[in-house]
CSV table of N, CA and C in Angstrom, one decimal:
chain,number,residue,atom,x,y,z
X,1,GLN,N,18.4,4.6,1.4
X,1,GLN,CA,18.7,4.7,0.2
X,1,GLN,C,17.4,5.0,-0.8
X,2,VAL,N,16.4,4.5,-0.2
X,2,VAL,CA,15.1,4.6,-1.1
X,2,VAL,C,14.1,5.2,0.0
X,3,GLN,N,13.4,6.2,-0.5
X,3,GLN,CA,12.3,6.7,0.1
X,3,GLN,C,11.1,6.5,-0.4
X,4,LEU,N,10.1,5.7,0.1
X,4,LEU,CA,8.7,5.6,-0.4
X,4,LEU,C,7.8,6.6,0.3
X,5,VAL,N,7.4,7.3,-0.8
X,5,VAL,CA,6.4,8.4,-0.5
X,5,VAL,C,4.9,8.2,-0.6
X,6,GLU,N,4.3,8.2,0.8
X,6,GLU,CA,2.9,7.7,0.7
X,6,GLU,C,2.0,9.2,0.8
X,7,SER,N,0.8,9.0,0.2
X,7,SER,CA,-0.1,10.2,0.1
X,7,SER,C,-1.5,9.6,-0.1
X,8,GLY,N,-2.5,10.4,0.4
X,8,GLY,CA,-4.0,10.0,0.0
X,8,GLY,C,-4.7,9.7,1.2
X,9,GLY,N,-4.3,9.6,2.3
X,9,GLY,CA,-4.8,9.3,3.6
X,9,GLY,C,-5.8,10.6,4.0
X,10,GLY,N,-6.8,10.5,4.9
X,10,GLY,CA,-7.6,11.4,5.2
X,10,GLY,C,-8.8,10.8,6.1
X,11,SER,N,-9.6,11.7,6.4
X,11,SER,CA,-11.0,11.2,7.1
X,11,SER,C,-12.2,11.1,6.4
X,12,VAL,N,-13.0,10.3,6.3
X,12,VAL,CA,-14.1,10.0,5.6
X,12,VAL,C,-15.3,9.4,6.3
X,13,GLN,N,-16.5,9.5,6.0
X,13,GLN,CA,-17.6,8.9,6.6
X,13,GLN,C,-17.9,7.4,6.1
X,14,ALA,N,-18.3,6.6,6.8
X,14,ALA,CA,-18.7,5.3,6.4
X,14,ALA,C,-19.2,5.2,4.9
X,15,GLY,N,-18.8,4.3,4.0
X,15,GLY,CA,-19.3,4.3,2.7
X,15,GLY,C,-18.4,5.3,1.8
X,16,GLY,N,-17.5,6.0,2.3
X,16,GLY,CA,-16.8,7.0,1.4
X,16,GLY,C,-15.7,6.0,0.7
X,17,SER,N,-14.9,6.8,0.0
X,17,SER,CA,-13.8,6.3,-0.6
X,17,SER,C,-12.5,7.1,-0.5
X,18,LEU,N,-11.3,6.4,-0.6
X,18,LEU,CA,-10.0,6.9,-0.6
X,18,LEU,C,-9.0,6.3,-1.6
X,19,ARG,N,-8.0,7.0,-2.1
X,19,ARG,CA,-7.1,6.2,-2.9
X,19,ARG,C,-5.6,6.6,-2.4
X,20,LEU,N,-5.0,5.8,-2.0
X,20,LEU,CA,-3.7,5.9,-1.4
X,20,LEU,C,-2.7,5.7,-2.6
X,21,SER,N,-1.5,6.4,-2.5
X,21,SER,CA,-0.4,6.0,-3.4
X,21,SER,C,0.8,6.0,-2.6
X,22,CYS,N,1.6,5.3,-3.4
X,22,CYS,CA,3.0,4.9,-2.7
X,22,CYS,C,3.9,5.1,-4.0
X,23,ALA,N,4.9,6.0,-3.8
X,23,ALA,CA,5.8,6.1,-5.2
X,23,ALA,C,7.2,5.8,-4.6
X,24,ALA,N,8.0,5.2,-5.4
X,24,ALA,CA,9.3,5.0,-5.4
X,24,ALA,C,10.2,5.7,-6.4
X,25,PRO,N,11.4,6.1,-6.0
X,25,PRO,CA,12.4,7.2,-6.8
X,25,PRO,C,12.2,6.3,-8.1
X,26,LYS,N,12.2,7.4,-9.1
X,26,LYS,CA,12.4,7.0,-10.7
X,26,LYS,C,13.7,6.3,-11.0
X,27,THR,N,14.5,6.6,-10.1
X,27,THR,CA,16.1,6.0,-10.6
X,27,THR,C,16.1,4.4,-10.3
X,28,ILE,N,15.0,3.9,-9.6
X,28,ILE,CA,15.1,2.4,-9.2
X,28,ILE,C,15.1,1.5,-10.6
X,29,PHE,N,15.4,0.4,-10.5
X,29,PHE,CA,15.3,-0.4,-11.7
X,29,PHE,C,13.8,-0.9,-11.6
X,30,ALA,N,13.3,-1.3,-10.6
X,30,ALA,CA,12.0,-1.9,-10.7
X,30,ALA,C,11.3,-2.1,-9.2
X,31,MET,N,10.1,-2.0,-9.1
X,31,MET,CA,9.4,-2.4,-7.9
X,31,MET,C,8.8,-3.8,-8.0
X,32,LEU,N,9.2,-4.7,-7.4
X,32,LEU,CA,9.0,-5.9,-7.7
X,32,LEU,C,7.5,-6.5,-7.1
X,33,THR,N,7.4,-6.1,-5.9
X,33,THR,CA,6.3,-6.4,-5.2
X,33,THR,C,5.7,-5.3,-4.3
X,34,MET,N,4.7,-5.0,-4.2
X,34,MET,CA,4.3,-3.9,-3.1
X,34,MET,C,3.1,-4.4,-2.4
X,35,GLY,N,3.2,-4.1,-1.0
X,35,GLY,CA,2.3,-4.5,-0.2
X,35,GLY,C,1.8,-3.3,0.5
X,36,TRP,N,0.3,-3.4,0.9
X,36,TRP,CA,-0.4,-2.4,1.8
X,36,TRP,C,-0.5,-3.0,3.1
X,37,TYR,N,-0.1,-2.2,4.3
X,37,TYR,CA,-0.3,-2.9,5.5
X,37,TYR,C,-1.1,-1.7,6.4
X,38,ARG,N,-1.7,-2.2,7.4
X,38,ARG,CA,-2.2,-1.2,8.2
X,38,ARG,C,-2.1,-1.8,9.5
X,39,GLN,N,-2.2,-0.7,10.5
X,39,GLN,CA,-2.2,-1.2,12.1
X,39,GLN,C,-3.1,-0.2,12.6
X,40,ALA,N,-4.1,-0.8,13.4
X,40,ALA,CA,-5.1,0.0,14.2
X,40,ALA,C,-4.7,0.0,15.5
X,41,PRO,N,-5.1,1.0,16.4
X,41,PRO,CA,-4.8,1.1,17.8
X,41,PRO,C,-5.1,-0.4,18.4
X,42,GLY,N,-4.2,-0.9,19.2
X,42,GLY,CA,-4.4,-2.1,19.9
X,42,GLY,C,-4.5,-3.3,19.0
X,43,LYS,N,-4.2,-3.2,17.8
X,43,LYS,CA,-4.1,-4.2,16.8
X,43,LYS,C,-2.9,-4.5,16.3
X,44,GLN,N,-2.6,-5.6,15.9
X,44,GLN,CA,-1.2,-6.0,15.1
X,44,GLN,C,-1.4,-5.5,13.6
X,45,ARG,N,-0.1,-5.4,13.3
X,45,ARG,CA,-0.1,-5.0,11.7
X,45,ARG,C,-0.6,-6.1,10.9
X,46,GLU,N,-1.4,-5.8,9.8
X,46,GLU,CA,-1.8,-6.8,9.1
X,46,GLU,C,-1.7,-6.4,7.5
X,47,LEU,N,-1.3,-7.3,6.8
X,47,LEU,CA,-1.4,-7.3,5.3
X,47,LEU,C,-2.7,-7.0,4.7
X,48,VAL,N,-2.9,-5.9,4.0
X,48,VAL,CA,-4.1,-5.5,3.4
X,48,VAL,C,-4.3,-6.1,2.1
X,49,ALA,N,-3.3,-5.6,1.2
X,49,ALA,CA,-3.3,-6.1,-0.1
X,49,ALA,C,-1.9,-6.1,-0.7
X,50,SER,N,-1.6,-6.9,-1.7
X,50,SER,CA,-0.4,-6.7,-2.3
X,50,SER,C,-0.4,-6.9,-3.8
X,51,ILE,N,0.7,-6.7,-4.7
X,51,ILE,CA,0.6,-6.8,-6.0
X,51,ILE,C,2.1,-6.8,-6.5
X,52,THR,N,2.3,-8.0,-7.1
X,52,THR,CA,3.5,-8.3,-7.9
X,52,THR,C,3.6,-7.3,-9.3
X,53,ARG,N,5.0,-7.2,-9.8
X,53,ARG,CA,5.1,-6.5,-10.9
X,53,ARG,C,4.2,-7.2,-12.1
X,54,GLU,N,4.0,-8.5,-12.2
X,54,GLU,CA,3.2,-9.0,-13.0
X,54,GLU,C,1.7,-8.9,-12.9
X,55,GLY,N,1.2,-8.2,-11.8
X,55,GLY,CA,-0.2,-7.9,-11.6
X,55,GLY,C,-0.7,-8.9,-10.9
X,56,ILE,N,-0.2,-9.7,-10.2
X,56,ILE,CA,-0.8,-10.7,-9.4
X,56,ILE,C,-1.1,-10.1,-8.1
X,57,THR,N,-2.4,-10.1,-7.6
X,57,THR,CA,-2.9,-9.5,-6.4
X,57,THR,C,-3.3,-10.3,-5.3
X,58,ASN,N,-3.4,-9.9,-4.0
X,58,ASN,CA,-3.7,-10.7,-3.1
X,58,ASN,C,-4.5,-9.7,-1.9
X,59,TYR,N,-5.5,-10.2,-1.4
X,59,TYR,CA,-6.4,-9.3,-0.5
X,59,TYR,C,-6.6,-10.1,0.7
X,60,ALA,N,-6.7,-9.3,1.8
X,60,ALA,CA,-7.1,-9.8,3.1
X,60,ALA,C,-8.7,-10.0,2.9
X,61,ASP,N,-9.2,-10.8,3.5
X,61,ASP,CA,-10.8,-11.2,3.3
X,61,ASP,C,-11.3,-10.1,3.7
X,62,SER,N,-11.0,-9.3,4.9
X,62,SER,CA,-12.0,-8.2,5.3
X,62,SER,C,-12.2,-7.0,4.3
X,63,VAL,N,-11.2,-7.2,3.2
X,63,VAL,CA,-11.4,-5.9,2.3
X,63,VAL,C,-11.6,-6.3,0.8
X,64,LYS,N,-11.6,-7.7,0.8
X,64,LYS,CA,-12.2,-8.1,-0.7
X,64,LYS,C,-13.4,-7.5,-1.1
X,65,GLY,N,-13.4,-7.2,-2.5
X,65,GLY,CA,-14.7,-6.6,-3.1
X,65,GLY,C,-14.8,-5.1,-2.9
X,66,ARG,N,-14.0,-4.5,-1.8
X,66,ARG,CA,-13.9,-3.0,-1.6
X,66,ARG,C,-12.7,-2.3,-1.9
X,67,PHE,N,-11.6,-3.1,-1.8
X,67,PHE,CA,-10.2,-2.6,-2.1
X,67,PHE,C,-9.7,-3.1,-3.4
X,68,ALA,N,-9.0,-2.2,-4.1
X,68,ALA,CA,-8.3,-2.7,-5.3
X,68,ALA,C,-6.8,-2.0,-5.3
X,69,VAL,N,-5.9,-3.0,-5.6
X,69,VAL,CA,-4.6,-2.4,-5.4
X,69,VAL,C,-4.2,-2.5,-6.8
X,70,SER,N,-3.3,-1.4,-7.3
X,70,SER,CA,-3.0,-1.2,-8.9
X,70,SER,C,-1.5,-0.8,-8.7
X,71,GLN,N,-1.0,-0.7,-9.7
X,71,GLN,CA,0.3,-0.2,-10.0
X,71,GLN,C,0.6,0.5,-11.5
X,72,ASP,N,1.5,1.5,-11.4
X,72,ASP,CA,2.0,1.9,-12.7
X,72,ASP,C,3.7,1.9,-12.6
X,73,ASN,N,3.9,0.8,-13.2
X,73,ASN,CA,5.4,0.3,-13.3
X,73,ASN,C,6.3,1.6,-13.9
X,74,ALA,N,5.7,2.2,-14.8
X,74,ALA,CA,6.7,3.1,-15.4
X,74,ALA,C,7.1,4.4,-14.5
X,75,LYS,N,6.0,4.5,-13.6
X,75,LYS,CA,6.0,5.7,-12.6
X,75,LYS,C,6.5,5.0,-11.3
X,76,ASN,N,6.8,3.9,-11.1
X,76,ASN,CA,7.3,3.2,-10.0
X,76,ASN,C,6.3,3.6,-8.7
X,77,THR,N,5.0,3.5,-9.1
X,77,THR,CA,4.0,4.0,-8.1
X,77,THR,C,2.8,2.9,-8.0
X,78,ALA,N,2.4,2.7,-6.7
X,78,ALA,CA,1.3,1.7,-6.5
X,78,ALA,C,0.3,2.6,-6.0
X,79,TYR,N,-1.0,1.9,-5.9
X,79,TYR,CA,-2.2,2.7,-5.5
X,79,TYR,C,-3.1,1.5,-4.8
X,80,LEU,N,-3.7,2.2,-3.7
X,80,LEU,CA,-4.9,1.3,-3.0
X,80,LEU,C,-6.1,2.0,-3.1
X,81,GLN,N,-7.0,1.7,-3.9
X,81,GLN,CA,-8.3,2.4,-4.1
X,81,GLN,C,-9.1,1.7,-3.1
X,82,MET,N,-9.8,2.5,-2.1
X,82,MET,CA,-10.5,2.1,-1.0
X,82,MET,C,-12.0,2.7,-1.2
X,83,ASN,N,-12.8,1.6,-1.4
X,83,ASN,CA,-14.2,2.0,-1.5
X,83,ASN,C,-15.2,1.2,-0.5
X,84,ASN,N,-16.2,1.9,-0.3
X,84,ASN,CA,-17.1,1.4,0.8
X,84,ASN,C,-16.4,1.4,2.2
X,85,LEU,N,-15.8,2.3,2.4
X,85,LEU,CA,-15.0,2.4,3.7
X,85,LEU,C,-15.9,2.1,4.9
X,86,LYS,N,-15.3,1.3,6.0
X,86,LYS,CA,-15.8,1.1,7.0
X,86,LYS,C,-15.0,1.5,8.3
X,87,PRO,N,-15.7,1.9,9.6
X,87,PRO,CA,-15.0,2.3,10.6
X,87,PRO,C,-13.9,1.2,11.1
X,88,GLU,N,-14.1,0.0,10.8
X,88,GLU,CA,-13.0,-0.8,11.2
X,88,GLU,C,-11.9,-0.8,10.3
X,89,ASP,N,-11.9,0.0,9.2
X,89,ASP,CA,-10.7,0.3,8.2
X,89,ASP,C,-9.8,1.3,8.8
X,90,THR,N,-10.3,2.0,9.9
X,90,THR,CA,-9.3,3.2,10.4
X,90,THR,C,-8.2,2.6,10.9
X,91,ALA,N,-7.0,3.0,10.5
X,91,ALA,CA,-5.8,2.6,10.8
X,91,ALA,C,-4.7,3.5,10.1
X,92,VAL,N,-3.6,3.4,10.5
X,92,VAL,CA,-2.3,3.8,9.7
X,92,VAL,C,-1.9,2.9,8.6
X,93,TYR,N,-2.0,3.2,7.4
X,93,TYR,CA,-1.7,2.3,6.3
X,93,TYR,C,-0.3,2.6,5.9
X,94,TYR,N,0.4,1.5,5.7
X,94,TYR,CA,2.0,1.6,5.5
X,94,TYR,C,2.1,0.9,4.1
X,95,CYS,N,2.8,1.4,3.1
X,95,CYS,CA,3.2,0.6,2.1
X,95,CYS,C,4.7,0.1,2.3
X,96,ASN,N,4.7,-1.0,1.6
X,96,ASN,CA,6.1,-1.9,1.7
X,96,ASN,C,6.4,-2.2,0.4
X,97,ALA,N,7.6,-2.1,-0.2
X,97,ALA,CA,7.9,-2.3,-1.5
X,97,ALA,C,9.3,-3.2,-1.6
X,98,ASP,N,9.1,-4.1,-2.3
X,98,ASP,CA,10.4,-5.1,-2.5
X,98,ASP,C,11.0,-4.5,-3.8
X,99,ILE,N,12.1,-3.8,-3.8
X,99,ILE,CA,12.6,-3.1,-5.0
X,99,ILE,C,13.8,-3.5,-5.3
X,100,LEU,N,14.0,-3.7,-6.4
X,100,LEU,CA,15.4,-3.8,-7.2
X,100,LEU,C,15.9,-2.5,-7.4
X,101,VAL,N,16.8,-2.2,-6.7
X,101,VAL,CA,17.2,-0.6,-6.7
X,101,VAL,C,18.3,-0.5,-7.9
X,102,ASN,N,19.1,-1.4,-8.2
X,102,ASN,CA,19.8,-1.6,-9.2
X,102,ASN,C,20.2,-2.9,-9.6
X,103,ALA,N,21.2,-3.3,-10.7
X,103,ALA,CA,21.4,-4.5,-11.0
X,103,ALA,C,22.1,-5.4,-9.8
X,104,ALA,N,22.5,-5.0,-8.7
X,104,ALA,CA,23.1,-5.7,-7.7
X,104,ALA,C,22.4,-5.7,-6.4
X,105,LEU,N,21.6,-4.7,-6.2
X,105,LEU,CA,20.8,-4.5,-4.8
X,105,LEU,C,19.2,-4.8,-4.9
X,106,ARG,N,18.8,-5.5,-4.1
X,106,ARG,CA,17.4,-5.6,-4.1
X,106,ARG,C,17.0,-5.6,-2.5
X,107,ASN,N,16.3,-4.8,-2.1
X,107,ASN,CA,15.8,-4.7,-0.7
X,107,ASN,C,14.3,-4.3,-0.5
X,108,THR,N,13.9,-4.4,0.7
X,108,THR,CA,12.7,-3.9,0.9
X,108,THR,C,12.6,-2.6,1.8
X,109,TYR,N,11.4,-1.7,1.6
X,109,TYR,CA,11.4,-0.4,2.1
X,109,TYR,C,10.1,-0.2,2.5
X,110,TRP,N,10.0,0.6,3.7
X,110,TRP,CA,8.7,0.9,4.2
X,110,TRP,C,8.5,2.3,4.0
X,111,GLY,N,7.0,2.9,3.6
X,111,GLY,CA,6.8,4.0,3.7
X,111,GLY,C,6.5,4.7,4.9
X,112,GLN,N,6.2,5.9,5.2
X,112,GLN,CA,6.1,6.5,6.4
X,112,GLN,C,4.7,6.4,7.1
X,113,GLY,N,3.7,5.9,6.4
X,113,GLY,CA,2.5,5.6,6.8
X,113,GLY,C,1.5,6.9,6.6
X,114,THR,N,0.3,6.6,6.4
X,114,THR,CA,-0.8,7.7,6.3
X,114,THR,C,-2.0,7.3,7.0
X,115,GLN,N,-2.5,8.2,7.7
X,115,GLN,CA,-3.7,7.8,8.6
X,115,GLN,C,-5.1,7.8,7.7
X,116,VAL,N,-5.7,6.9,8.0
X,116,VAL,CA,-7.1,6.7,7.4
X,116,VAL,C,-8.0,6.6,8.5
X,117,THR,N,-9.1,7.5,8.5
X,117,THR,CA,-10.2,7.5,9.6
X,117,THR,C,-11.4,7.5,8.9
X,118,VAL,N,-12.1,6.5,9.4
X,118,VAL,CA,-13.5,6.4,8.8
X,118,VAL,C,-14.5,6.6,10.0
X,119,SER,N,-15.4,7.5,9.8
X,119,SER,CA,-16.4,7.9,10.9
X,119,SER,C,-17.7,7.0,10.7
X,120,SER,N,-18.3,6.6,11.6
X,120,SER,CA,-19.6,5.8,11.5
X,120,SER,C,-20.8,6.9,11.4
C-alpha cells in the first residue's frame, strides 16, 4: 500500500559525507515516526537514528555527533545526514516509517535499503 523510496547511498572514503533520503507517498496523512536502521555483513540490524513528527530525535551512540536525522513533513520525507563517515559505518541502510495512511489506518513500512560503503 505504501512504498518508501530510499536514495542517497554510495561509496565514499573515510571522513566523507552522504545524505540519505526516505520518501513516503504524498497521499498519506502523516509520517509519525521515521527510523534509520543499518545492517552490516555478519551483524544484526541496528537502529541508527529516529525522529518523531514533533522533531524528537534519537541516535545510536556510535553515530552521535556525526549523523543528523531530519524531516520535511510537508514532503513526507526524512533524511539522514552522515558526516565524518567511518569504515565501520559500511552497511545497508533501511528506513522504517510509522505512517498514518488515512484516518483509519496506521502501519509501519520499510524502504528497500541503500548501500553505504566507506573505504579506509
